[in-house]
Each structure stands twice: as structure tokens, then as C-alpha cells.
Amino acid sequence: MSATATKYSRVMLKISGEALMGDQGYGLHPPTVARIAEEVKSVRDLGVEICMVIGGGNIFRGLQGSAQGMERTTADYMGMLATVMNALAMQSALEAIGVFTRVISAIPMDQVCEPYIRRRAVRHLEKKRVCIFAAGTGNPYFTTDTAATLRASEMACQAIFKGTKVDGVYDKDPKKHGDARRYDHVTYDEVLEK
Ligand code: UDP
């Protein structure tokens, strides 16, 4: 099947780090990483060009570190490094099933992966390589959700998909509040007002 048969030809998939830890409380669960890789492959096989951003919350979140007394920007850089580990794990799982992949880091680390160069990343996508954007935006005080929207815009993705532990946008944390309300539709202005 060619990409013309699919609704989107280039997409961003954002996965939270926690999605990779399976039922464990921490770290990576290789069968879960492999299962997600299979799902990515099935979409790639339709001809869709795939960008990925993977969070780092299964290993380290900057806010946790700073709550424990660590300097915030240092803690955030540790969080960004955690996303690189997750990206490498996903690359390994994808390449094990024959999907060519590039890990592209916002923080240059040439011995480990490619630095982010927009036009080069676009070329990888055109060659049907899955691009995993690692190290977030490269800046502290952001999250990988920001990185996913930034890279999706730069790569001209037509849609962003988010694989996370909640099934939508709520007015409060549905795990903590039984009366949390899920929005079917929400605008940017509504979010600012509420
Ligand atoms: N982070 C950052 N800048 C970025 C992206 C991420 O400082 O552009 C840090 C931040 O500390 C964050 C951590 O990396 O807590 C892991 O990312 P995130 O919390 O988004 O992971 P997820 O919740 O998706 O697993």
C-alpha cells in the first residue's frame, strides 16, 4: 500500500517515557519497547513517514530532581539525557525488526547519535527512516511535549499522536480525581481561561 492511501503522509508520535516501562515502576521493559516498535513498523509499512519523540519520565524528570534539592537546570539536563537513553532503546528495537532509524539529538553527542540539523532530518524522512528526536528541545524548563510540537512543526508533520497513560485532555488528573472531566474538544483560549 502506498502513502496516498493513508490519511497522513508524515506524522509525529510522542510517547511518554512511562509508556516504555510496562508494569514496572521504573526504567525500560524490553517486551513493551518491542511491542511499540512493531506498531510503529506497521504504520511505516503503509508508507507513512514517522517522527518520534520519547519522554524520559520512566528514568528522570527535572521537577523530581529539583524537588529533592537539585539545581533545576541540572535536573532538566538529566531529564533530557534520559530521553536519549529511551530513544536509543527504541532505535535498537526498531532496527531489530528491520526499520531503519536515526536518533537525532538536540544536544550534540556525536559518538552516540546525530546532532539535529533540520534539513538532514527531512532527508531521512524522505528516505523512509524513522527519526527519533532526542534530548527534548535542548533547553531546560521545557518538556518533551513541547519538543514534539516543535519538531512536528519543523518537519511539517500533518498530525501529532500522543501515546501516554491518559486517554485525553482532562480538567484535572483523572487518576487522582474521580470527577475529572474529559474534553472532547478544547481550544487554546479555553485552556488559558480555565
Ligand atoms: N526536559 C527539558 N527540556 C526539554 C525536554 C525535556 O528540560 O525540552 C527534561 C525535563 O526535566 C523533563 C524531562 O526532561 O521532566 C523528561 O521529559 P518529560 O517529563 O517530558 O518526559 P515524559 O513525561 O514524556 O516521560
Short mmCIF file of C-alpha atoms and ligand atoms in Angstrom, two decimals:
data_model
loop_
_atom_site.label_atom_id
_atom_site.label_comp_id
_atom_site.label_asym_id
_atom_site.label_seq_id
_atom_site.Cartn_x
_atom_site.Cartn_y
_atom_site.Cartn_z
CA MET A 1 0.00 0.00 0.00
CA SER A 2 1.32 3.49 -0.74
CA ALA A 3 1.18 6.64 1.39
CA THR A 4 -1.57 8.01 -0.84
CA ALA A 5 -3.95 5.50 0.75
CA THR A 6 -3.33 6.86 4.24
CA LYS A 7 -4.85 9.98 5.75
CA TYR A 8 -1.45 11.40 6.71
CA SER A 9 1.87 11.00 4.95
CA ARG A 10 4.07 12.36 7.76
CA VAL A 11 3.26 12.16 11.45
CA MET A 12 4.78 12.76 14.87
CA LEU A 13 4.33 10.13 17.57
CA LYS A 14 5.02 11.36 21.09
CA ILE A 15 5.38 8.59 23.65
CA SER A 16 5.84 9.28 27.35
CA GLY A 17 8.78 7.57 29.00
CA GLU A 18 6.33 5.82 31.31
CA ALA A 19 4.80 4.04 28.32
CA LEU A 20 8.07 2.12 27.95
CA MET A 21 8.21 0.77 31.48
CA GLY A 22 5.28 -1.67 31.19
CA ASP A 23 4.08 -2.70 34.63
CA GLN A 24 7.39 -1.89 36.24
CA GLY A 25 7.69 1.23 38.34
CA TYR A 26 10.86 2.43 36.67
CA GLY A 27 13.08 2.08 33.62
CA LEU A 28 12.65 0.12 30.43
CA HIS A 29 10.60 -3.03 29.86
CA PRO A 30 12.08 -4.53 26.65
CA PRO A 31 8.94 -6.50 25.60
CA THR A 32 6.92 -3.28 25.84
CA VAL A 33 9.50 -1.38 23.78
CA ALA A 34 9.42 -4.20 21.22
CA ARG A 35 5.60 -4.13 21.06
CA ILE A 36 5.56 -0.39 20.39
CA ALA A 37 8.28 -0.85 17.76
CA GLU A 38 6.07 -3.40 15.98
CA GLU A 39 3.20 -0.91 15.94
CA VAL A 40 5.47 1.80 14.54
CA LYS A 41 6.67 -0.63 11.88
CA SER A 42 3.10 -1.46 10.85
CA VAL A 43 2.46 2.23 10.17
CA ARG A 44 5.84 2.73 8.50
CA ASP A 45 4.99 -0.22 6.21
CA LEU A 46 1.96 1.74 4.97
CA GLY A 47 4.43 4.28 3.61
CA VAL A 48 3.89 6.89 6.32
CA GLU A 49 6.95 8.94 7.32
CA ILE A 50 7.37 8.78 11.07
CA CYS A 51 8.92 11.16 13.57
CA MET A 52 9.09 10.17 17.22
CA VAL A 53 9.76 11.97 20.47
CA ILE A 54 10.06 9.86 23.60
CA GLY A 55 9.90 11.35 27.08
CA GLY A 56 12.17 10.49 29.96
CA GLY A 57 9.77 10.21 32.88
CA ASN A 58 10.47 6.48 33.32
CA ILE A 59 14.04 7.40 34.27
CA PHE A 60 14.21 11.00 35.43
CA ARG A 61 12.11 14.15 35.47
CA GLY A 62 13.69 17.51 36.16
CA LEU A 63 10.94 18.56 38.53
CA GLN A 64 11.52 15.48 40.70
CA GLY A 65 15.21 16.28 40.93
CA SER A 66 14.63 19.91 41.80
CA ALA A 67 12.05 18.90 44.44
CA GLN A 68 14.87 16.90 46.05
CA GLY A 69 17.11 19.94 46.19
CA MET A 70 18.95 19.61 42.91
CA GLU A 71 19.57 22.73 40.88
CA ARG A 72 16.69 22.89 38.36
CA THR A 73 18.62 23.29 35.13
CA THR A 74 20.99 20.45 36.04
CA ALA A 75 17.99 18.26 36.82
CA ASP A 76 16.41 19.18 33.50
CA TYR A 77 19.58 18.24 31.61
CA MET A 78 19.47 14.88 33.38
CA GLY A 79 15.88 14.51 32.17
CA MET A 80 16.99 15.29 28.62
CA LEU A 81 19.74 12.68 28.86
CA ALA A 82 17.10 10.16 29.99
CA THR A 83 15.23 10.78 26.74
CA VAL A 84 18.38 9.90 24.80
CA MET A 85 18.55 6.53 26.55
CA ASN A 86 14.92 5.84 25.68
CA ALA A 87 15.49 6.91 22.08
CA LEU A 88 18.44 4.50 21.78
CA ALA A 89 16.33 1.67 23.22
CA MET A 90 13.59 2.38 20.68
CA GLN A 91 16.13 2.58 17.85
CA SER A 92 17.51 -0.79 18.86
CA ALA A 93 14.03 -2.36 18.94
CA LEU A 94 13.09 -0.85 15.56
CA GLU A 95 16.31 -1.89 13.85
CA ALA A 96 15.92 -5.43 15.24
CA ILE A 97 12.80 -5.72 13.07
CA GLY A 98 14.35 -4.09 10.02
CA VAL A 99 13.22 -0.48 10.38
CA PHE A 100 15.97 1.99 9.54
CA THR A 101 16.12 4.62 12.23
CA ARG A 102 18.06 7.73 13.18
CA VAL A 103 18.36 9.13 16.67
CA ILE A 104 18.76 12.89 16.37
CA SER A 105 19.72 14.79 19.50
CA ALA A 106 19.06 18.44 20.35
CA ILE A 107 22.25 18.25 22.43
CA PRO A 108 25.17 17.18 20.23
CA MET A 109 26.75 13.90 21.28
CA ASP A 110 28.42 12.75 18.10
CA GLN A 111 29.68 9.41 19.37
CA VAL A 112 26.14 8.36 20.26
CA CYS A 113 23.76 9.84 17.68
CA GLU A 114 23.34 12.59 15.11
CA PRO A 115 23.05 16.27 16.01
CA TYR A 116 19.80 17.97 14.99
CA ILE A 117 20.09 19.56 11.55
CA ARG A 118 16.63 20.25 10.19
CA ARG A 119 17.28 19.68 6.51
CA ARG A 120 19.17 16.49 7.22
CA ALA A 121 16.29 15.16 9.31
CA VAL A 122 13.85 15.95 6.49
CA ARG A 123 16.06 13.96 4.13
CA HIS A 124 15.99 10.96 6.47
CA LEU A 125 12.21 11.09 6.48
CA GLU A 126 12.09 11.25 2.70
CA LYS A 127 14.23 8.10 2.69
CA LYS A 128 11.62 6.47 4.95
CA ARG A 129 13.87 6.32 8.01
CA VAL A 130 12.11 6.75 11.33
CA CYS A 131 13.54 9.85 13.04
CA ILE A 132 13.63 9.75 16.83
CA PHE A 133 14.22 13.24 18.19
CA ALA A 134 16.06 13.00 21.49
CA ALA A 135 17.12 15.39 24.27
CA GLY A 136 13.88 17.34 24.06
CA THR A 137 14.30 20.89 22.84
CA GLY A 138 17.82 21.02 24.28
CA ASN A 139 16.66 23.65 26.78
CA PRO A 140 15.77 23.34 30.45
CA TYR A 141 12.31 24.37 31.69
CA PHE A 142 10.56 22.59 28.82
CA THR A 143 9.03 19.15 28.43
CA THR A 144 9.12 16.64 25.63
CA ASP A 145 5.55 17.62 24.68
CA THR A 146 7.00 20.96 23.63
CA ALA A 147 9.79 19.16 21.79
CA ALA A 148 7.25 17.01 19.95
CA THR A 149 5.22 20.02 18.78
CA LEU A 150 8.36 21.94 17.85
CA ARG A 151 9.85 19.12 15.79
CA ALA A 152 6.46 18.26 14.28
CA SER A 153 6.19 21.86 13.06
CA GLU A 154 9.74 21.91 11.75
CA MET A 155 9.25 18.58 9.94
CA ALA A 156 5.85 19.70 8.59
CA CYS A 157 4.03 16.74 10.14
CA GLN A 158 0.31 16.68 9.41
CA ALA A 159 -0.66 15.21 12.77
CA ILE A 160 0.72 14.61 16.25
CA PHE A 161 -0.26 11.42 18.08
CA LYS A 162 0.39 11.03 21.76
CA GLY A 163 0.85 7.68 23.46
CA THR A 164 0.55 8.25 27.18
CA LYS A 165 -1.19 6.92 30.27
CA VAL A 166 -4.34 9.03 29.95
CA ASP A 167 -6.81 8.81 27.07
CA GLY A 168 -7.44 12.51 26.51
CA VAL A 169 -7.33 16.02 27.94
CA TYR A 170 -8.98 16.41 31.36
CA ASP A 171 -9.66 19.42 33.58
CA LYS A 172 -7.68 17.67 36.35
CA ASP A 173 -5.68 14.47 36.88
CA PRO A 174 -8.18 11.60 36.30
CA LYS A 175 -6.08 9.23 38.41
CA LYS A 176 -6.42 11.46 41.46
CA HIS A 177 -9.92 12.88 40.90
CA GLY A 178 -12.89 10.64 40.13
CA ASP A 179 -14.91 13.64 38.90
CA ALA A 180 -12.30 14.76 36.35
CA ARG A 181 -13.98 15.88 33.15
CA ARG A 182 -12.66 14.80 29.78
CA TYR A 183 -12.82 17.30 26.93
CA ASP A 184 -13.95 16.06 23.53
CA HIS A 185 -12.88 19.36 22.08
CA VAL A 186 -10.83 22.15 23.62
CA THR A 187 -9.32 25.32 22.21
CA TYR A 188 -6.16 27.10 23.26
CA ASP A 189 -8.18 30.06 24.57
CA GLU A 190 -10.36 27.77 26.72
CA VAL A 191 -7.25 26.27 28.28
CA LEU A 192 -5.97 29.73 29.17
CA GLU A 193 -9.32 30.75 30.68
CA LYS A 194 -9.73 27.66 32.90
N1 UDP B 1 13.32 18.22 29.51
C1 UDP B 1 13.83 19.52 29.40
N2 UDP B 1 13.68 20.18 28.22
C2 UDP B 1 13.04 19.65 27.14
C3 UDP B 1 12.50 18.34 27.27
C4 UDP B 1 12.65 17.67 28.46
O1 UDP B 1 14.41 20.04 30.34
O2 UDP B 1 12.95 20.30 26.08
C5 UDP B 1 13.56 17.48 30.76
C6 UDP B 1 12.58 17.81 31.87
O3 UDP B 1 13.31 17.78 33.08
C7 UDP B 1 11.60 16.68 31.82
C8 UDP B 1 12.48 15.51 31.42
O4 UDP B 1 13.42 16.09 30.50
O5 UDP B 1 10.99 16.43 33.06
C9 UDP B 1 11.80 14.33 30.79
O6 UDP B 1 10.84 14.75 29.86
P1 UDP B 1 9.24 14.64 30.12
O7 UDP B 1 8.95 14.96 31.55
O8 UDP B 1 8.57 15.44 29.06
O9 UDP B 1 9.00 13.08 29.87
P2 UDP B 1 7.63 12.25 29.83
O10 UDP B 1 6.73 12.79 30.91
O11 UDP B 1 7.03 12.45 28.47
O12 UDP B 1 8.07 10.83 30.04
#
